[in-house]
Coordinates of C-alpha atoms and ligand atoms in Angstrom, one line a residue:
Chain A
X4 CA 122.4 -21.4 16.5
X5 CA 121.7 -18.2 17.1
X6 CA 118.5 -17.3 16.5
X7 CA 117.5 -15.6 13.7
X8 CA 113.5 -14.2 13.6
X9 CA 111.4 -12.9 11.0
X10 CA 110.7 -9.3 10.5
X11 CA 107.8 -9.1 9.0
X12 CA 106.9 -6.1 6.1
X13 CA 102.9 -5.4 5.1
X14 CA 101.8 -3.6 2.8
X15 CA 102.9 -0.4 4.6
X16 CA 107.1 -1.3 4.0
X17 CA 109.8 -1.6 5.9
X18 CA 110.2 1.7 8.1
X19 CA 106.8 0.5 10.2
X20 CA 108.5 -2.6 10.5
X21 CA 111.2 -1.7 11.6
X22 CA 109.3 0.5 13.8
X23 CA 107.0 -2.3 14.9
X24 CA 109.9 -4.6 15.8
X25 CA 112.2 -1.4 18.5
X26 CA 108.5 -0.7 19.8
X27 CA 109.1 -4.4 21.1
X28 CA 112.0 -4.0 22.1
X29 CA 110.6 -0.9 24.0
X30 CA 107.9 -2.8 25.0
X31 CA 110.0 -5.4 27.2
X32 CA 110.2 -4.1 30.8
X33 CA 113.4 -4.7 31.1
X34 CA 114.9 -2.3 28.2
X35 CA 113.9 1.3 29.8
X36 CA 115.1 2.9 26.9
X37 CA 116.2 3.4 22.9
X38 CA 118.8 5.2 21.0
X39 CA 117.9 5.4 17.8
X40 CA 118.0 7.9 14.4
X41 CA 114.3 9.9 14.4
X42 CA 113.2 12.2 11.8
X43 CA 111.8 15.0 14.2
X44 CA 111.2 17.8 12.6
X45 CA 110.3 16.4 9.2
X46 CA 113.4 18.3 7.8
X47 CA 116.9 18.2 8.8
X48 CA 118.6 15.1 9.4
X49 CA 117.5 12.6 11.8
X50 CA 119.4 13.0 15.1
X51 CA 120.0 9.9 17.4
X52 CA 117.3 9.5 19.5
X53 CA 116.6 8.6 23.4
X54 CA 112.8 7.0 23.2
X55 CA 111.4 6.3 26.0
X56 CA 107.8 5.8 25.4
X57 CA 107.3 3.8 22.3
X58 CA 104.2 5.8 20.7
X59 CA 107.6 7.8 20.3
X60 CA 108.9 5.1 18.1
X61 CA 107.2 6.5 15.3
X62 CA 109.4 9.0 13.7
X63 CA 112.5 6.6 14.2
X64 CA 114.3 5.7 10.5
X65 CA 117.0 3.5 11.2
X66 CA 117.1 3.1 7.9
X67 CA 118.0 6.3 6.8
X68 CA 121.1 6.8 4.5
X69 CA 122.2 10.1 7.4
X70 CA 124.9 10.2 10.0
X71 CA 124.6 12.8 11.5
X72 CA 127.6 11.9 13.9
X73 CA 129.0 9.2 15.3
X74 CA 126.8 7.9 18.1
X75 CA 130.0 6.5 19.7
X76 CA 130.0 9.2 21.9
X77 CA 126.2 9.4 23.2
X78 CA 126.7 6.1 24.2
X79 CA 129.7 6.7 26.3
X80 CA 127.8 9.7 28.1
X81 CA 124.6 7.8 28.6
X82 CA 126.0 4.7 30.0
X83 CA 129.6 6.3 32.0
X84 CA 128.5 5.9 35.6
X85 CA 124.3 3.7 36.4
X86 CA 121.3 5.0 35.4
X87 CA 119.5 2.2 37.3
X88 CA 117.9 1.2 33.4
X89 CA 118.7 -0.8 30.8
X90 CA 118.5 0.3 27.8
X91 CA 119.4 -0.5 24.2
X92 CA 121.5 1.8 20.7
X93 CA 120.5 0.7 16.8
X94 CA 123.8 1.6 15.8
X95 CA 125.9 1.6 11.9
X96 CA 128.9 -0.8 12.6
X97 CA 131.7 1.9 12.7
X98 CA 129.4 3.9 15.5
X99 CA 129.5 0.1 17.4
X100 CA 133.1 0.0 17.5
X101 CA 134.0 2.8 18.0
X102 CA 131.9 2.5 21.6
X103 CA 134.3 -1.2 21.8
X104 CA 137.1 1.3 22.0
X105 CA 135.1 4.2 23.5
X106 CA 134.7 1.3 26.4
X107 CA 138.8 0.0 27.2
X108 CA 139.4 3.0 27.5
X109 CA 136.4 3.3 30.4
X110 CA 134.5 6.3 29.2
X111 CA 131.7 3.5 27.7
X112 CA 130.1 0.3 29.4
X113 CA 128.6 -2.4 28.1
X114 CA 126.4 -3.6 31.1
X115 CA 123.1 -2.7 30.6
X116 CA 123.1 -2.5 27.1
X117 CA 121.5 -4.2 24.1
X118 CA 123.8 -3.0 21.3
X119 CA 121.3 -3.2 17.7
X120 CA 124.3 -3.2 14.6
X121 CA 122.4 -2.4 11.5
X122 CA 123.7 -3.6 8.2
X123 CA 125.7 -1.0 7.1
X124 CA 124.1 0.5 3.0
X125 CA 126.2 3.7 3.8
X126 CA 124.8 7.3 4.3
X127 CA 125.6 10.1 2.3
X128 CA 127.5 13.4 4.4
X129 CA 125.4 16.1 5.4
X130 CA 125.1 17.8 3.1
X131 CA 125.5 15.9 0.0
X132 CA 122.2 14.3 2.2
X133 CA 120.1 17.2 2.5
X134 CA 120.3 17.8 -0.9
X135 CA 119.1 14.4 -1.2
X136 CA 116.6 15.4 0.8
X137 CA 115.3 17.7 -1.0
X138 CA 111.6 19.0 0.1
X139 CA 110.8 15.4 -0.1
X140 CA 109.3 13.1 2.5
X141 CA 112.2 11.7 4.5
X142 CA 110.6 8.9 5.3
X143 CA 109.9 8.0 0.7
X144 CA 113.9 9.4 0.2
X145 CA 114.8 6.9 3.1
X146 CA 112.9 3.6 0.5
X147 CA 114.6 5.8 -2.9
X148 CA 118.0 5.3 -1.1
X149 CA 117.8 1.4 -0.5
X150 CA 116.2 0.6 -4.1
X151 CA 119.0 2.9 -5.4
X152 CA 122.2 1.1 -3.5
X153 CA 120.8 -2.0 -4.3
X154 CA 121.7 -1.4 -8.3
X155 CA 124.7 -0.1 -7.2
X156 CA 124.5 3.4 -8.1
X157 CA 124.8 5.7 -4.3
X158 CA 127.0 8.5 -4.2
X159 CA 127.3 7.8 -0.7
X160 CA 130.3 9.2 1.8
X161 CA 134.0 8.6 1.0
X162 CA 134.3 7.0 4.2
X163 CA 131.7 4.7 3.5
X164 CA 132.5 3.6 -0.1
X165 CA 135.9 2.7 2.0
X166 CA 134.3 0.4 4.7
X167 CA 134.7 -3.1 4.8
X168 CA 132.5 -3.6 7.5
X169 CA 129.8 -3.1 6.2
X170 CA 128.2 -6.3 8.9
X171 CA 127.9 -4.7 12.7
X172 CA 130.3 -6.4 15.1
X173 CA 129.9 -6.8 18.7
X174 CA 126.3 -7.0 18.4
X175 CA 123.6 -8.4 20.6
X176 CA 121.2 -8.2 17.9
X177 CA 121.6 -7.3 14.4
X178 CA 119.4 -6.1 11.5
X179 CA 120.1 -8.1 8.6
X180 CA 119.7 -5.7 5.8
X181 CA 122.1 -7.0 3.4
X182 CA 120.5 -8.5 0.7
X183 CA 117.3 -9.0 2.5
X184 CA 114.0 -9.0 0.4
X185 CA 112.3 -4.9 1.5
X186 CA 109.4 -6.3 0.0
X187 CA 109.0 -9.0 2.3
X188 CA 110.3 -9.7 4.7
X189 CA 114.1 -8.3 7.3
X190 CA 116.2 -10.9 8.8
X191 CA 117.6 -10.5 12.6
X192 CA 119.4 -12.3 14.6
X193 CA 120.3 -12.3 18.1
X194 CA 124.2 -12.7 18.0
X195 CA 124.6 -12.8 22.5
X196 CA 122.9 -14.4 25.1
X197 CA 120.8 -11.2 25.9
X198 CA 120.2 -10.5 22.5
X199 CA 118.7 -14.1 22.5
X200 CA 116.9 -13.9 25.4
X201 CA 115.6 -10.3 24.3
X202 CA 114.7 -11.9 20.7
X203 CA 112.9 -14.6 22.0
X204 CA 110.7 -13.0 24.1
X205 CA 109.5 -11.0 21.0
X206 CA 108.0 -14.2 19.7
X207 CA 108.9 -13.1 16.1
X208 CA 108.5 -16.7 13.8
X209 CA 111.9 -18.1 12.2
X210 CA 113.6 -17.6 9.1
X211 CA 116.9 -17.4 7.6
X212 CA 119.2 -15.0 6.7
X213 CA 119.0 -15.9 3.2
X214 CA 122.0 -14.2 0.4
X215 CA 123.1 -12.2 3.5
X216 CA 126.2 -13.8 3.2
X217 CA 126.4 -12.9 -0.2
X218 CA 125.5 -9.6 -0.2
X219 CA 128.4 -8.4 1.9
X220 CA 130.5 -10.6 0.6
X221 CA 130.2 -8.3 -2.6
X222 CA 130.4 -5.4 -0.4
X223 CA 133.0 -6.3 1.3
X224 CA 134.9 -6.5 -2.1
X225 CA 134.0 -3.7 -3.9
X226 CA 134.2 -1.7 -1.5
X227 CA 138.3 -3.0 0.3
X228 CA 139.1 -2.4 -3.6
X229 CA 137.2 1.2 -3.1
X230 CA 139.7 1.2 0.1
X231 CA 143.1 0.7 -1.3
X232 CA 142.9 2.7 -4.5
X233 CA 142.2 5.5 -1.6
X234 CA 145.0 4.5 0.3
X235 CA 147.4 4.6 -2.9
X236 CA 146.0 8.5 -3.8
X237 CA 146.5 9.3 0.2
X238 CA 149.8 8.6 -0.2
X239 CA 151.0 9.7 -3.5
X240 CA 149.3 13.5 -2.5
X241 CA 150.9 13.2 0.9
X242 CA 154.7 10.8 0.1
X243 CA 156.8 14.5 1.7
X244 CA 155.9 17.2 4.3
X245 CA 155.3 20.0 1.8
X246 CA 152.7 17.2 0.2
X247 CA 150.9 17.3 3.5
X248 CA 150.9 20.8 4.2
X249 CA 149.3 21.3 1.0
X250 CA 147.0 18.7 1.7
X251 CA 145.8 20.6 4.7
X252 CA 146.5 24.4 3.5
X253 CA 142.8 24.9 4.5
X254 CA 142.9 23.9 7.9
X255 CA 141.7 26.8 10.2
X256 CA 142.8 25.3 12.8
X257 CA 138.3 24.6 14.3
X258 CA 139.2 21.0 15.3
X259 CA 136.3 19.8 13.9
X260 CA 137.1 16.6 13.4
X261 CA 138.4 16.2 16.7
X262 CA 135.7 17.3 18.4
X263 CA 133.4 14.6 15.4
X264 CA 136.2 12.3 15.9
X265 CA 134.1 9.3 18.6
X266 CA 138.3 7.8 19.4
X267 CA 139.4 11.1 20.0
X268 CA 138.9 9.6 23.0
X269 CA 140.8 13.4 26.2
X270 CA 138.7 14.6 28.2
X271 CA 140.3 17.6 28.2
X272 CA 143.0 17.9 24.7
X273 CA 146.2 19.6 24.4
X274 CA 145.2 21.6 21.4
X275 CA 142.1 23.2 23.5
X276 CA 144.5 25.1 26.1
X277 CA 147.2 27.9 26.0
X278 CA 149.9 26.2 25.1
X279 CA 149.7 26.9 21.6
X280 CA 149.1 30.6 22.2
X281 CA 152.2 31.7 21.1
X282 CA 153.9 35.5 21.9
X283 CA 153.7 38.4 18.9
X284 CA 157.5 38.3 19.3
X285 CA 157.1 34.6 18.8
X286 CA 155.3 34.3 15.8
X287 CA 157.8 37.6 14.3
X288 CA 161.1 35.6 14.8
X289 CA 159.6 32.1 13.6
X290 CA 158.3 34.6 10.1
X291 CA 161.9 36.0 10.5
X292 CA 163.8 32.9 10.4
X293 CA 161.9 31.6 7.8
X294 CA 161.4 34.7 5.6
X295 CA 157.8 33.5 6.0
X296 CA 155.4 31.5 8.1
X297 CA 151.9 30.1 6.8
X298 CA 148.8 31.8 9.9
X299 CA 146.9 29.6 11.7
X300 CA 149.6 27.9 12.5
X301 CA 150.3 24.0 14.1
X302 CA 148.1 23.2 11.9
X303 CA 150.9 20.9 10.0
X304 CA 151.2 19.5 13.7
X305 CA 147.8 19.3 15.0
X306 CA 146.7 16.8 12.2
X307 CA 151.1 15.0 13.0
X308 CA 149.9 14.8 16.8
X309 CA 146.3 13.3 16.2
X310 CA 148.0 10.5 14.3
X311 CA 150.2 9.6 16.9
X312 CA 147.3 10.0 20.0
X313 CA 144.5 8.4 17.8
X314 CA 145.2 6.7 14.8
X315 CA 145.1 3.2 16.1
X316 CA 141.9 3.5 17.3
X317 CA 140.1 5.5 14.1
X318 CA 137.6 2.6 13.3
X319 CA 137.3 5.0 9.7
X320 CA 133.7 6.3 9.5
X321 CA 134.6 9.2 8.2
X322 CA 132.3 11.9 10.2
X323 CA 136.2 14.8 10.2
X324 CA 135.7 15.0 6.7
X325 CA 132.4 15.4 7.3
X326 CA 132.7 18.2 10.4
X327 CA 135.3 19.9 8.7
X328 CA 134.2 23.6 7.1
X329 CA 136.9 23.7 4.9
X330 CA 136.6 20.4 2.9
X331 CA 140.0 18.9 3.9
X332 CA 140.1 14.9 3.3
X333 CA 140.6 14.3 7.0
X334 CA 139.0 10.4 6.5
X335 CA 141.3 10.2 3.8
X336 CA 144.5 11.0 5.8
X337 CA 143.5 9.3 9.0
X338 CA 142.3 5.9 7.6
X339 CA 145.3 5.7 5.2
X340 CA 148.0 6.3 8.5
X341 CA 145.4 4.9 10.6
X342 CA 146.1 1.3 7.9
X343 CA 149.6 1.1 8.5
X344 CA 150.2 1.7 12.6
X345 CA 147.0 -1.0 13.5
X346 CA 148.9 -3.2 11.4
X347 CA 152.3 -2.5 12.8
X348 CA 150.4 -2.9 16.7
X349 CA 148.6 -6.0 15.2
X350 CA 145.4 -4.3 16.0
X351 CA 142.0 -4.0 14.4
X352 CA 139.6 -1.2 16.5
X353 CA 136.6 -2.2 17.8
X354 CA 137.5 -6.1 16.3
X355 CA 137.4 -7.2 20.0
X356 CA 136.8 -6.2 23.7
X357 CA 140.2 -7.9 25.3
X358 CA 142.2 -6.5 23.5
X359 CA 144.6 -3.7 25.3
X360 CA 144.8 -0.2 23.2
X361 CA 148.0 -0.7 22.2
X362 CA 149.9 3.0 23.4
X363 CA 148.3 1.1 27.2
X364 CA 150.5 -1.8 27.2
X365 CA 153.9 -3.0 26.5
X366 CA 155.7 -6.1 26.7
X367 CA 159.2 -6.4 27.8
X368 CA 160.6 -8.1 24.8
X369 CA 159.1 -6.2 21.5
X370 CA 160.0 -4.0 18.9
X371 CA 163.5 -4.7 19.8
X372 CA 164.9 -3.5 16.1
X373 CA 163.1 0.4 17.8
X374 CA 166.0 0.8 20.4
X375 CA 169.5 1.7 18.4
X376 CA 172.6 0.3 20.1
X377 CA 175.3 2.2 19.4
X378 CA 179.0 1.3 20.7
Chain B
X17 CA 174.9 17.3 2.0
X18 CA 176.4 20.6 2.0
X19 CA 179.4 21.0 3.7
X20 CA 177.6 24.2 5.7
X21 CA 174.6 22.3 7.5
X22 CA 175.3 21.3 10.9
X23 CA 171.9 19.8 12.5
X24 CA 170.2 20.6 15.4
X25 CA 169.5 17.8 17.4
X26 CA 166.9 17.5 21.0
X27 CA 167.5 15.1 23.1
X28 CA 164.7 14.1 25.5
X29 CA 166.5 12.4 28.7
X30 CA 165.9 10.4 32.0
X31 CA 166.5 12.6 35.0
X32 CA 167.5 9.3 36.4
X33 CA 170.0 7.5 34.0
X34 CA 171.0 9.5 30.4
X35 CA 170.7 12.5 32.2
X36 CA 173.6 11.5 34.7
X37 CA 175.8 10.5 31.6
X38 CA 175.2 12.9 29.8
X39 CA 176.7 15.1 33.1
X40 CA 179.0 12.0 33.6
X41 CA 180.4 12.9 30.0
X42 CA 180.4 16.5 30.8
X43 CA 182.7 16.6 33.6
X44 CA 185.0 14.0 33.0
X45 CA 185.5 16.1 29.9
X46 CA 184.4 14.0 26.7
X47 CA 185.1 15.5 23.9
X48 CA 181.4 16.4 22.4
X49 CA 179.9 18.4 19.1
X50 CA 177.5 21.5 20.3
X51 CA 174.9 20.2 18.6
X52 CA 173.5 19.2 20.6
X53 CA 171.0 20.1 22.8
X54 CA 169.0 18.7 26.2
X55 CA 165.7 18.2 27.5
X56 CA 165.6 16.3 30.8
X57 CA 162.8 14.5 32.1
X58 CA 162.4 12.4 34.5
X59 CA 161.7 9.9 32.6
X60 CA 161.3 8.8 28.4
X61 CA 157.9 7.4 30.1
X62 CA 157.5 11.5 29.9
X63 CA 157.7 11.7 26.0
X64 CA 154.4 11.9 24.9
X65 CA 154.8 12.2 20.7
X66 CA 153.5 15.4 19.6
X67 CA 157.3 16.4 21.9
X68 CA 158.8 14.4 18.8
X69 CA 156.5 15.8 16.0
X70 CA 156.7 19.1 17.7
X71 CA 160.4 19.8 17.9
X72 CA 161.1 17.9 14.2
X73 CA 158.1 20.7 13.0
X74 CA 159.9 23.2 14.8
X75 CA 163.6 23.2 13.7
X76 CA 165.3 20.1 15.0
X77 CA 166.7 17.9 12.1
X78 CA 167.1 15.0 14.9
X79 CA 165.5 14.0 18.0
X80 CA 167.4 11.5 20.7
X81 CA 165.3 9.9 23.6
X82 CA 167.0 7.9 25.4
X83 CA 167.0 6.6 28.8
X84 CA 167.5 3.9 31.7
X85 CA 168.3 0.1 30.4
X86 CA 165.2 -2.6 30.4
X87 CA 164.8 -3.7 34.2
X88 CA 166.3 -0.6 35.2
X89 CA 163.4 2.6 35.2
X90 CA 163.1 3.9 38.0
X91 CA 159.0 4.4 37.3
X92 CA 159.6 0.8 36.6
X93 CA 158.2 0.2 32.7
X94 CA 158.4 4.0 31.8
X95 CA 160.9 2.6 29.1
X96 CA 158.4 -0.2 28.1
X97 CA 156.0 2.9 27.1
X98 CA 158.9 4.6 25.3
X99 CA 160.4 2.1 22.7
X100 CA 155.8 1.7 21.4
X101 CA 155.3 5.6 21.2
X102 CA 158.9 5.4 18.6
X103 CA 157.8 2.5 17.2
X104 CA 154.3 4.5 16.4
X105 CA 156.2 7.1 15.0
X106 CA 158.3 5.4 13.3
X107 CA 156.0 3.5 11.8
X108 CA 153.8 7.6 10.6
X109 CA 156.7 10.2 9.9
X110 CA 158.1 7.7 6.9
X111 CA 155.0 8.2 5.3
X112 CA 154.9 12.3 4.9
X113 CA 159.2 11.6 3.7
X114 CA 161.0 11.8 7.5
X115 CA 163.2 10.0 7.2
X116 CA 162.3 6.8 10.2
X117 CA 166.8 8.0 11.4
X118 CA 165.5 10.6 12.9
X119 CA 164.2 9.6 15.6
X120 CA 166.4 7.6 17.7
X121 CA 165.9 5.8 20.7
X122 CA 168.5 4.4 23.5
X123 CA 169.0 3.6 27.3
X124 CA 171.9 5.0 28.1
X125 CA 173.0 3.9 31.5
X126 CA 173.6 6.5 34.2
X127 CA 177.6 5.5 34.7
X128 CA 178.2 4.9 31.3
X129 CA 179.4 9.1 29.9
X130 CA 181.3 7.0 27.2
X131 CA 178.5 5.1 25.2
X132 CA 176.0 8.6 26.0
X133 CA 179.0 10.6 24.3
X134 CA 179.7 7.8 21.9
X135 CA 176.2 7.6 21.0
X136 CA 175.7 11.0 20.5
X137 CA 178.2 11.9 18.3
X138 CA 177.6 9.4 16.0
X139 CA 174.2 10.4 16.1
X140 CA 174.7 14.1 14.9
X141 CA 177.4 12.3 12.4
X142 CA 174.4 10.4 10.3
X143 CA 172.0 13.1 10.7
X144 CA 174.6 15.4 8.6
X145 CA 174.8 12.8 6.4
X146 CA 170.9 12.8 5.9
X147 CA 170.8 16.8 4.9
X148 CA 168.4 19.1 7.0
X149 CA 164.5 18.7 8.4
X150 CA 161.7 19.8 5.1
X151 CA 160.3 21.6 7.8
X152 CA 162.8 24.5 8.4
X153 CA 162.9 26.2 4.9
X154 CA 159.3 25.6 5.5
X155 CA 156.6 28.3 6.0
X156 CA 153.8 25.6 7.6
X157 CA 154.4 24.3 11.1
Ligands
SF4_401 S1 139.6 9.6 12.6 FE1 137.6 10.9 11.4 S2 137.4 8.4 10.5 FE2 139.2 7.8 11.7 S3 137.1 7.2 13.6 FE3 138.2 9.7 13.7 S4 135.9 11.0 12.6 FE4 136.3 8.4 12.2
SF4_402 S1 144.4 15.3 19.6 FE1 145.4 14.2 21.2 S2 145.0 14.6 23.3 FE2 143.4 16.7 21.6 S3 141.5 14.6 21.9 FE3 142.6 14.0 20.2 S4 144.3 12.1 21.2 FE4 143.2 14.0 22.8
SF4_403 S1 137.9 20.4 11.0 FE1 139.2 20.8 8.7 S2 139.4 23.0 9.4 FE2 139.1 22.0 11.0 S3 140.9 21.1 12.6 FE3 139.9 19.5 11.3 S4 140.5 19.4 9.2 FE4 141.4 21.7 9.8
FES404 S1 163.1 6.7 34.5 FE1 164.3 6.7 33.2 S2 163.8 6.1 31.7 FE2 162.8 5.9 33.1

């Protein structure tokens, strides 16, 4: 039975208690730093921050309901090649799942990293978080969010409402806030041997994560139902090519959704090359053939291509929608497509480091029905 | 579908097998319909899904990918990779009303000129039945 330890919460509340826990980790000589969301400026969004001085953890807020980016990409930066030091990263489940996908593509490494996964109550999108924050004190607002979400009444981002993975998989240490009594203590679990030795070193009292499984189960049930409704709605809105075009009609080819996507893995995306810088006479030719040509061109094409390239790895984090300047529900579309592509290759992104990305491998004897034999 | 509809078919064929077969079909003067545009690739393993998607959005009513038989790929396993990619498109495109019959994968060896001609003729007939791609009449690509 793996260790479950107790992060005791005293009068100052759960955030300082968690900061104290992280400080304890950072004081362990085997860890050189911790990446964790930090309120650096009081206002604005808490950003993933690489902290090496335990004192500087006073702004850390791993519970903040803000999600300005999927930090898997940042962790990929921090683990590609050697830094010589081991670090920890405090991440949401979808960030860890995206990171697992990047590691499989050799764009990151698990070697010198301790993944501290948080049970995830979800987050607002950027606009909604700033509205929620207003002019108030960020830590207080974080606590307000937790009270509200315990009562079930928070308008988190659509991706989070439909996320059926609120518990982190493939972490070394799990902070089990789901179902926890935030006025008393937060259970913290070691879920790998290295997590175990780190956690034991902190000398925290043992406890059990009572109520956590039930809380997670209820969340999963509710979110799965929301997800399935979302699939249905999206399918109904995009069943033909013209419906899809309408769905994407405000797309301006800014590619923010791709930049924000943690699993769009190419160093150089084909859409950033000059392949699609067509000549004026080409546009005129196409327009004449059909009578009119919507500009910019290649929007539907861009999205269909991205689906083919990365839908198998989509972790449903919603950062694509969060990044879209024209409020296109990108996440809904990609998750709906991904549900089918992932199922057809029996692939769950982030599930296991041992499962190769489907397009990187093949079997000789498979998908025979895909090949036509004419004569 | 209307009598006048003549499908445009784009074929991505590998240099070593199907292209050679196409050549053979031509030099043997086999009767072939004029609806086909051939794109010679070094291997079907080079056919990125976006080529197929782009074709279908840009005027093709059907796309054929054809290469060496399993075990015969000159780059060892490009055709197996192509099979996974076509499988993937089979899952994606129908979600947007693009019939999966519009993307066809076959293996046609270098000596199979007859098979090539038959494959292409059948495919053209199938697509003629199916009708034009929706994208043909859309202002959006
Ligand atoms: S497509 Fe969107 S939801 Fe899916 S992984 Fe990328 S950013 Fe996240
Ligand atoms: S859209 Fe395709 S080419 Fe561009 S970064 Fe994503 S996976 Fe790579
Ligand atoms: S972020 Fe929005 S507008 Fe920009 S490319 Fe993506 S869908 Fe189009
Ligand atoms: S060389 Fe013909 S399919 Fe690879």
